[in-house]
XYZ file of C-alpha atoms in Angstrom:
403
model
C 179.064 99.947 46.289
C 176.719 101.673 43.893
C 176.957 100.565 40.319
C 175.546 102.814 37.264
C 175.649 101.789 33.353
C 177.501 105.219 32.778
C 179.324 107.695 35.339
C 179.959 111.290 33.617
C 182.237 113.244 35.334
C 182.088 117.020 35.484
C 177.790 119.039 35.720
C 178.631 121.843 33.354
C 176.611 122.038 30.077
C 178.143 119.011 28.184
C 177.958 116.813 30.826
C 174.669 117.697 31.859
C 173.053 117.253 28.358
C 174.816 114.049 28.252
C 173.344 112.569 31.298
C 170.155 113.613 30.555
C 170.251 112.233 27.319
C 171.432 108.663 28.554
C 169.070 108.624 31.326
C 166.094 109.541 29.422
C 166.931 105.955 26.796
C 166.732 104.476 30.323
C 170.537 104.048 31.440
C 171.552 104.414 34.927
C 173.384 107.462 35.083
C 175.753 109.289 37.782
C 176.250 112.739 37.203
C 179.435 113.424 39.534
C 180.447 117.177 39.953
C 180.719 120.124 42.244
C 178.109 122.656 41.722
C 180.475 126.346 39.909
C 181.267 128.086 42.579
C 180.920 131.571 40.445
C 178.200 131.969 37.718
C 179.315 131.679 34.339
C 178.410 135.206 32.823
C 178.667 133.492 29.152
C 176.365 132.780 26.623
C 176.592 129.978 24.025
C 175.248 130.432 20.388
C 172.993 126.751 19.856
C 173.013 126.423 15.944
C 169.983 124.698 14.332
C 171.057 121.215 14.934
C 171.323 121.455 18.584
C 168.079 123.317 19.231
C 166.216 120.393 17.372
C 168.203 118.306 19.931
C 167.467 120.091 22.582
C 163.825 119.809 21.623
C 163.895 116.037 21.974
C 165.090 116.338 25.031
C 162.185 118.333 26.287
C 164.366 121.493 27.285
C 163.502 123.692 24.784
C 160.175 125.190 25.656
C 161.824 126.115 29.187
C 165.114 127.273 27.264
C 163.281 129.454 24.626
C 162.394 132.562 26.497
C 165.647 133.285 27.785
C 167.463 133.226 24.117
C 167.155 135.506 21.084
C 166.928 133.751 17.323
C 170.472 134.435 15.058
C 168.609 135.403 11.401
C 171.698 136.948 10.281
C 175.747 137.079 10.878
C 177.641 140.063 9.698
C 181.481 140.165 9.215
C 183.039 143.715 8.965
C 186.698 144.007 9.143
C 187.884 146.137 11.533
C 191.169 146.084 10.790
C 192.975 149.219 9.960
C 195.324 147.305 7.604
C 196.150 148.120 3.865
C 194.378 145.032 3.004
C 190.822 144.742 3.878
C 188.171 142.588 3.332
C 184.617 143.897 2.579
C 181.404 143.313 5.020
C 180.017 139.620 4.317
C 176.439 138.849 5.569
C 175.549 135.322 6.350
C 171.334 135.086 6.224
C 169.397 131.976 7.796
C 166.683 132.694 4.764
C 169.447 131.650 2.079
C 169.830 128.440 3.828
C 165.483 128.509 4.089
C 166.014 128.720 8.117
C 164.040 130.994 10.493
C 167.107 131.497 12.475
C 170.996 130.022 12.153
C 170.278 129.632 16.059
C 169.536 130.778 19.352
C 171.896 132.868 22.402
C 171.463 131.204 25.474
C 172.599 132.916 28.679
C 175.154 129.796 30.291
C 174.128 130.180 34.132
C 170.419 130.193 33.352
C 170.442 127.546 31.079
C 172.185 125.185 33.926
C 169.816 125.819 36.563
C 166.526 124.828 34.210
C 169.592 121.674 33.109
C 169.467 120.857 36.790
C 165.388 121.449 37.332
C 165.011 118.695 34.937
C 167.640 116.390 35.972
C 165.582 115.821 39.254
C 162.839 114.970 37.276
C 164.363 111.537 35.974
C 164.115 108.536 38.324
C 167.449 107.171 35.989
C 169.639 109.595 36.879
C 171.402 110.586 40.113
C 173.207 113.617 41.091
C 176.306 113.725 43.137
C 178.486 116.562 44.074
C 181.456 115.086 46.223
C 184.365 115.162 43.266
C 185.582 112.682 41.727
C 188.896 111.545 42.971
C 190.471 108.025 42.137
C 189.632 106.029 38.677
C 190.285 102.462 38.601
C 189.700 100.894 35.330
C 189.254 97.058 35.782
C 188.595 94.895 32.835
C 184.967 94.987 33.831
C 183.896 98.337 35.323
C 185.401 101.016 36.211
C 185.850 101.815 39.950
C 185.524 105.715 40.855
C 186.936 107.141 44.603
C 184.631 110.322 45.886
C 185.994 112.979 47.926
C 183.345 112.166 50.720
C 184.872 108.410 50.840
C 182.284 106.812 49.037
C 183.467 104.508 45.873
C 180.909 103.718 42.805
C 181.650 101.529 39.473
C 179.893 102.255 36.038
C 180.288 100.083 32.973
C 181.941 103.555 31.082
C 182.892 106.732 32.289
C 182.505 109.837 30.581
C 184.995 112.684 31.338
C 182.799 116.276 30.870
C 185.586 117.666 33.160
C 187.060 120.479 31.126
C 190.615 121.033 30.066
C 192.506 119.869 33.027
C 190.423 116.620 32.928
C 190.820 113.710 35.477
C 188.946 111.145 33.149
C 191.449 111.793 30.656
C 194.739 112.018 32.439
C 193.382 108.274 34.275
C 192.674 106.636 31.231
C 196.439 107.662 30.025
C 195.245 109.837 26.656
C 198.166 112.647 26.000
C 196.633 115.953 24.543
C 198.262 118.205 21.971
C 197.955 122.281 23.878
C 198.884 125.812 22.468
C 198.127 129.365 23.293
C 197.414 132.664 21.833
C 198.853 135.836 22.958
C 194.755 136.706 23.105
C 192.116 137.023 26.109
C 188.522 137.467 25.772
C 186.757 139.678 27.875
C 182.601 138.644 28.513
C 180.015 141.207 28.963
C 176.681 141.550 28.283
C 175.256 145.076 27.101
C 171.910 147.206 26.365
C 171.936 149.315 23.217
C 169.670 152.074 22.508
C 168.850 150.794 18.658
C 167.713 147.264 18.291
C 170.167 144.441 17.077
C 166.972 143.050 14.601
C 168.476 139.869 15.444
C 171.865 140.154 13.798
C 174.856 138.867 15.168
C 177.801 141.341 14.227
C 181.547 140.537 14.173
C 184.081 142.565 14.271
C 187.394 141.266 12.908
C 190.430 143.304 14.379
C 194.243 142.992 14.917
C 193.812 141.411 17.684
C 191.166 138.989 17.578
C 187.300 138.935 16.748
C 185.279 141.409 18.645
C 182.258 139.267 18.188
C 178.464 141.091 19.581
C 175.064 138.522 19.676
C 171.849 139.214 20.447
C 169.814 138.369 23.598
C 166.074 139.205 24.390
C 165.202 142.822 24.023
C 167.723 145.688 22.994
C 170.276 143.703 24.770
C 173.286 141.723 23.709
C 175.921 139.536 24.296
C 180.077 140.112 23.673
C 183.075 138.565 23.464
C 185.961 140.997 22.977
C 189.567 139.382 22.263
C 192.410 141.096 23.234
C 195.738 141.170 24.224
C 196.015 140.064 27.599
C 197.870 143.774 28.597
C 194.933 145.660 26.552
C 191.804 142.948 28.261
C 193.497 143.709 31.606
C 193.070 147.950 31.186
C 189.441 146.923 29.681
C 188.233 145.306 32.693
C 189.646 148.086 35.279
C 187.545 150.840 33.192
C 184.615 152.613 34.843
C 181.226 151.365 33.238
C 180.894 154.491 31.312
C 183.953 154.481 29.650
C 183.718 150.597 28.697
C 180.107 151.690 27.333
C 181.864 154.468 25.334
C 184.420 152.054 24.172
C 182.514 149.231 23.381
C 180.100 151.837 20.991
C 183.407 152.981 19.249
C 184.447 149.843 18.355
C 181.137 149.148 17.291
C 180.995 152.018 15.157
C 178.198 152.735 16.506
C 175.558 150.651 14.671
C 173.668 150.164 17.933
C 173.891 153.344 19.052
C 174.297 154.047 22.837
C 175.654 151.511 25.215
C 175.512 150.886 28.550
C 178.098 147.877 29.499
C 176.222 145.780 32.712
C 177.690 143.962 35.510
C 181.149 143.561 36.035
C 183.271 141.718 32.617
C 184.783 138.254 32.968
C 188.026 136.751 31.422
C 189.346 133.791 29.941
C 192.807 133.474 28.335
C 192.534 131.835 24.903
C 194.319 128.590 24.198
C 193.865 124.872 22.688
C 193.652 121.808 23.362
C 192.402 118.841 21.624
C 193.208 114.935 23.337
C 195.297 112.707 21.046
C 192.164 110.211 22.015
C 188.272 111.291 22.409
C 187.969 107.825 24.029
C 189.919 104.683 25.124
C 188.465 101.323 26.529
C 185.728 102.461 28.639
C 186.602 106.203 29.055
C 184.869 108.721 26.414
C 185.815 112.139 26.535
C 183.491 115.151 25.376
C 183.032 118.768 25.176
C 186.434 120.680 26.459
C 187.991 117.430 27.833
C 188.407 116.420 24.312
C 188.961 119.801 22.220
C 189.071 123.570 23.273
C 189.412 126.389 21.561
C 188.683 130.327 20.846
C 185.819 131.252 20.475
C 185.105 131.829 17.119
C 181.895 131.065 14.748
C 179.682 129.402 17.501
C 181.362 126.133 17.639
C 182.289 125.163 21.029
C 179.077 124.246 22.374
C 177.429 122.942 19.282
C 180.981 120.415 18.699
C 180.252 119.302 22.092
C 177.012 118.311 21.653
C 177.719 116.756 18.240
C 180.132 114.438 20.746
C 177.188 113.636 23.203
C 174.512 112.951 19.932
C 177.242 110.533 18.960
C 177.561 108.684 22.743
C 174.039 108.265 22.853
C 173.862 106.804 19.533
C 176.545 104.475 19.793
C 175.754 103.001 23.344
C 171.902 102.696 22.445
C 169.252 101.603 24.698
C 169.750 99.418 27.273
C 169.717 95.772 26.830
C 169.864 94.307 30.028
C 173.873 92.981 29.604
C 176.899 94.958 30.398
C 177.832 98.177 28.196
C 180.986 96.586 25.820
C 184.362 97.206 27.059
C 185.543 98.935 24.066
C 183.267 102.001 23.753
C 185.312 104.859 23.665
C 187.841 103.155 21.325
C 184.841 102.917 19.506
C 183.908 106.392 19.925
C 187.285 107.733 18.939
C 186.844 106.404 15.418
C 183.682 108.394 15.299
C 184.291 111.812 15.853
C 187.873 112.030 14.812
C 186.975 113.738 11.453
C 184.648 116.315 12.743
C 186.803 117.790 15.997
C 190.055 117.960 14.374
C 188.323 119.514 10.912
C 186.585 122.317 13.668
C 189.527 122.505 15.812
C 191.774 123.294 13.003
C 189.425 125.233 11.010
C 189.054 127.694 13.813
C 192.263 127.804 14.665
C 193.819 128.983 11.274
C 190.977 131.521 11.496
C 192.015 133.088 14.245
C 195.913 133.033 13.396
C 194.754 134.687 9.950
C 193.956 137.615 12.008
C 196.530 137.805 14.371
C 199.184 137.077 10.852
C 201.094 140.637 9.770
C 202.415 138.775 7.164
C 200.893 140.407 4.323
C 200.149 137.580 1.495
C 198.281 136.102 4.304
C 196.287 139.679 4.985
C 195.414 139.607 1.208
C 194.209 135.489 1.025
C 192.266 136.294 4.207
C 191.045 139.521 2.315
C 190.155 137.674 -1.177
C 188.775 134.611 0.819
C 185.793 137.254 2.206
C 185.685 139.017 -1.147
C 184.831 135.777 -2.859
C 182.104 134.858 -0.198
C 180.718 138.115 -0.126
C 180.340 137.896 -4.237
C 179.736 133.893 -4.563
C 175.707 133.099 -3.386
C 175.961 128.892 -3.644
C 179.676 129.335 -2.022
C 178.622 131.118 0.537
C 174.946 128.813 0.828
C 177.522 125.718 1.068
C 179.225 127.358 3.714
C 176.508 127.861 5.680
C 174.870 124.768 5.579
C 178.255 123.057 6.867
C 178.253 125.226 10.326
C 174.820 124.421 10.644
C 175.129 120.816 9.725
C 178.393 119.570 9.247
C 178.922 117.124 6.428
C 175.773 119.340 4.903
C 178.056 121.050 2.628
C 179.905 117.584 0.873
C 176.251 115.870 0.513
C 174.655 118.788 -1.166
C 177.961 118.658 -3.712
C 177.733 115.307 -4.182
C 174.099 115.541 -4.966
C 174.095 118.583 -7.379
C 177.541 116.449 -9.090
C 175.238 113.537 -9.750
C 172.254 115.756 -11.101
C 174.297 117.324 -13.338
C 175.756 114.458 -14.601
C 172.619 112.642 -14.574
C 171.059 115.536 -17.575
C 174.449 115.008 -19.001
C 173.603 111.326 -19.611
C 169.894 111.960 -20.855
């Protein structure tokens, strides 16, 4: 029976980062997963953070010429409610950034993910599924569909929603759903995007474009699941013609390409992100709409904390309490996000009016307040940013006060 330091389960993009990362500090890794059986047509907005990450993991000058730089977000509401908020533009210059972040087309990014996971001696791929878990005292025994059985010191479940990791190591999640589903295309536009990100808040959900290489760009429309399904049986020039009306045009002409994908919205987040040795990250641990570029970027916050707590290898057994260990860690941060975003969206979706007019004065303020609106920034970029830069202007201030 094989033995690794550190079985992840499930090769989409968290789990792939994370087994890279732990095999390049020199732990023996098994990265255990079927291959997707249909490309993933998504893209994934990388905020500043996780590009410098990526760039220490030697990705990014393969990643970089399939993604186009975020300098600016735009909020319009496009609402047509009797309360509405003005335009708010979020600039990476305020924050003195080139960019916020990069678009990364998902399916291309996996395939240069899985070019350089052949590269490290440390790190083996397997794609029989995982089947059994059997966590011992010790290790934890893991049943493959093709018979074999292999142990691992801790086990990392990168399975998605419905994971196995989780639901064997006996961690209960807290779900709910939105009457929302968000249709995925990308687009070409006659004008160019100049590297804005526009989204479009409506009635029923953001419609949210981002820009790729070239006058191309990415969307994520949420609907109502009735409305999405009508959207995706449209002939291409009729989605192109409604995808520029919603747009009010700003790009000018569209052409829609390939054929939309579409994902209910819902949420999840575990009432564990680790037990014993079991550590849950990216959607094993939290999911939710996608709104503000978070997904991704939380996940990988969850694998820059793994790595960090488990270290470099030292030659004796990884510690049987690991993912209790890594619980305590990133407790704050997902259930801040996963709230955050989720009162966001219901804000929205709310006809309630006092709700439409706190929603409406929240973006008013932000529009109006520069070092508001700088703070707010800095904490989607870098969460925690936004309390250490208080702190630190409280204690100047009070510092002159003194003198």
């Amino acid at each position: 029976m094989q033995h690794y330091d550190i079985a992840i389960i499930g090769a989409g993009l968290a789990g792939s980062l994370a087994a890279m990362a732990l095999a390049r500090d020199g732990h023996r890794v098994a990265l255990v997963g079927p291959k997707p059986v249909i490309a993933d047509g998504r893209t994934t907005a990388l905020m500043d953070q996780s590009i410098d990450y990526l760039k220490g993991l030697g990705l990014w000058d393969d990643v970089e010429p399939l993604t186009a730089p975020l300098v600016a977000i735009r909020i319009i509401d496009g609402t047509t409610r009797l309360l509405r908020a003005p335009p708010v533009n979020f600039r990476a210059a305020e924050v003195g950034l080139e960019a916020f972040g990069y678009n990364i087309p998902n399916a291309p990014f996996l395939e240069i993910l899985e070019k350089h996971e052949a590269s490290l001696t440390t790190l083996e791929r397997i794609t029989a599924p995982a089947m059994t878990f059997d966590f011992g005292d010790g290790e934890v025994r893991i049943g493959l569909e093709d018979g074999r059985t292999i142990s691992a010191d801790l086990v990392v479940g990168a399975d998605g929603r419905r994971s196995a990791v989780r639901e064997a190591a006996g961690i209960e999640t807290f779900s709910w759903s939105y009457p929302q589903t968000a249709v995925v295309l990308n687009f070409g536009h006659e004008l160019s995007h100049q590297e804005v990100s526009t989204e479009f808040h409506t009635e029923s959900g953001p419609f949210t474009q981002v820009p790729l290489p070239g006058n191309r760009s990415s969307l994520v429309w949420v609907q109502r699941p009735r409305d999405a399904e009508e959207t995706l049986k449209l002939p291409t020039d009729v989605l192109s013609r409604r995808i520029e009306d919603r747009m009010q045009s700003i790009l000018g002409k569209v052409t829609a390409e390939g054929t939309p994908q579409s994902f209910p919205l819902s949420g999840m987040i575990a009432r564990r992100f680790g037990k014993g040795r079991a550590a849950l990250v990216g959607e094993a641990a939290h999911a939710f709409p996608p709104i503000g570029a978070q997904g991704l970027n939380l996940s990988l916050r969850d694998v820059m904390t793994l790595v960090e707590l488990v270290g470099r290898p030292t030659g004796e057994r990884l510690a049987a309490d690991v993912g209790d260990r890594f619980d305590g860690r990133r407790r704050v941060d997902i259930v801040s996000r996963t709230a955050s975003v989720d009162l966001l969206n219901r804000s929205l979706l709310s006809d309630f009016l006092p709700i439409q007019a706190l929603r409406a004065v929240g973006l008013q303020f932000l529009s109006s307040a520069g070092p508001l609106r700088g703070l707010l920034m800095r904490e989607g970029i870098h969460p925690g940013s936004a309390m250490r830069s208080l702190k630190e202007s409280l204690r100047e201030k009070i510092g002159r006060q003194r003198a």
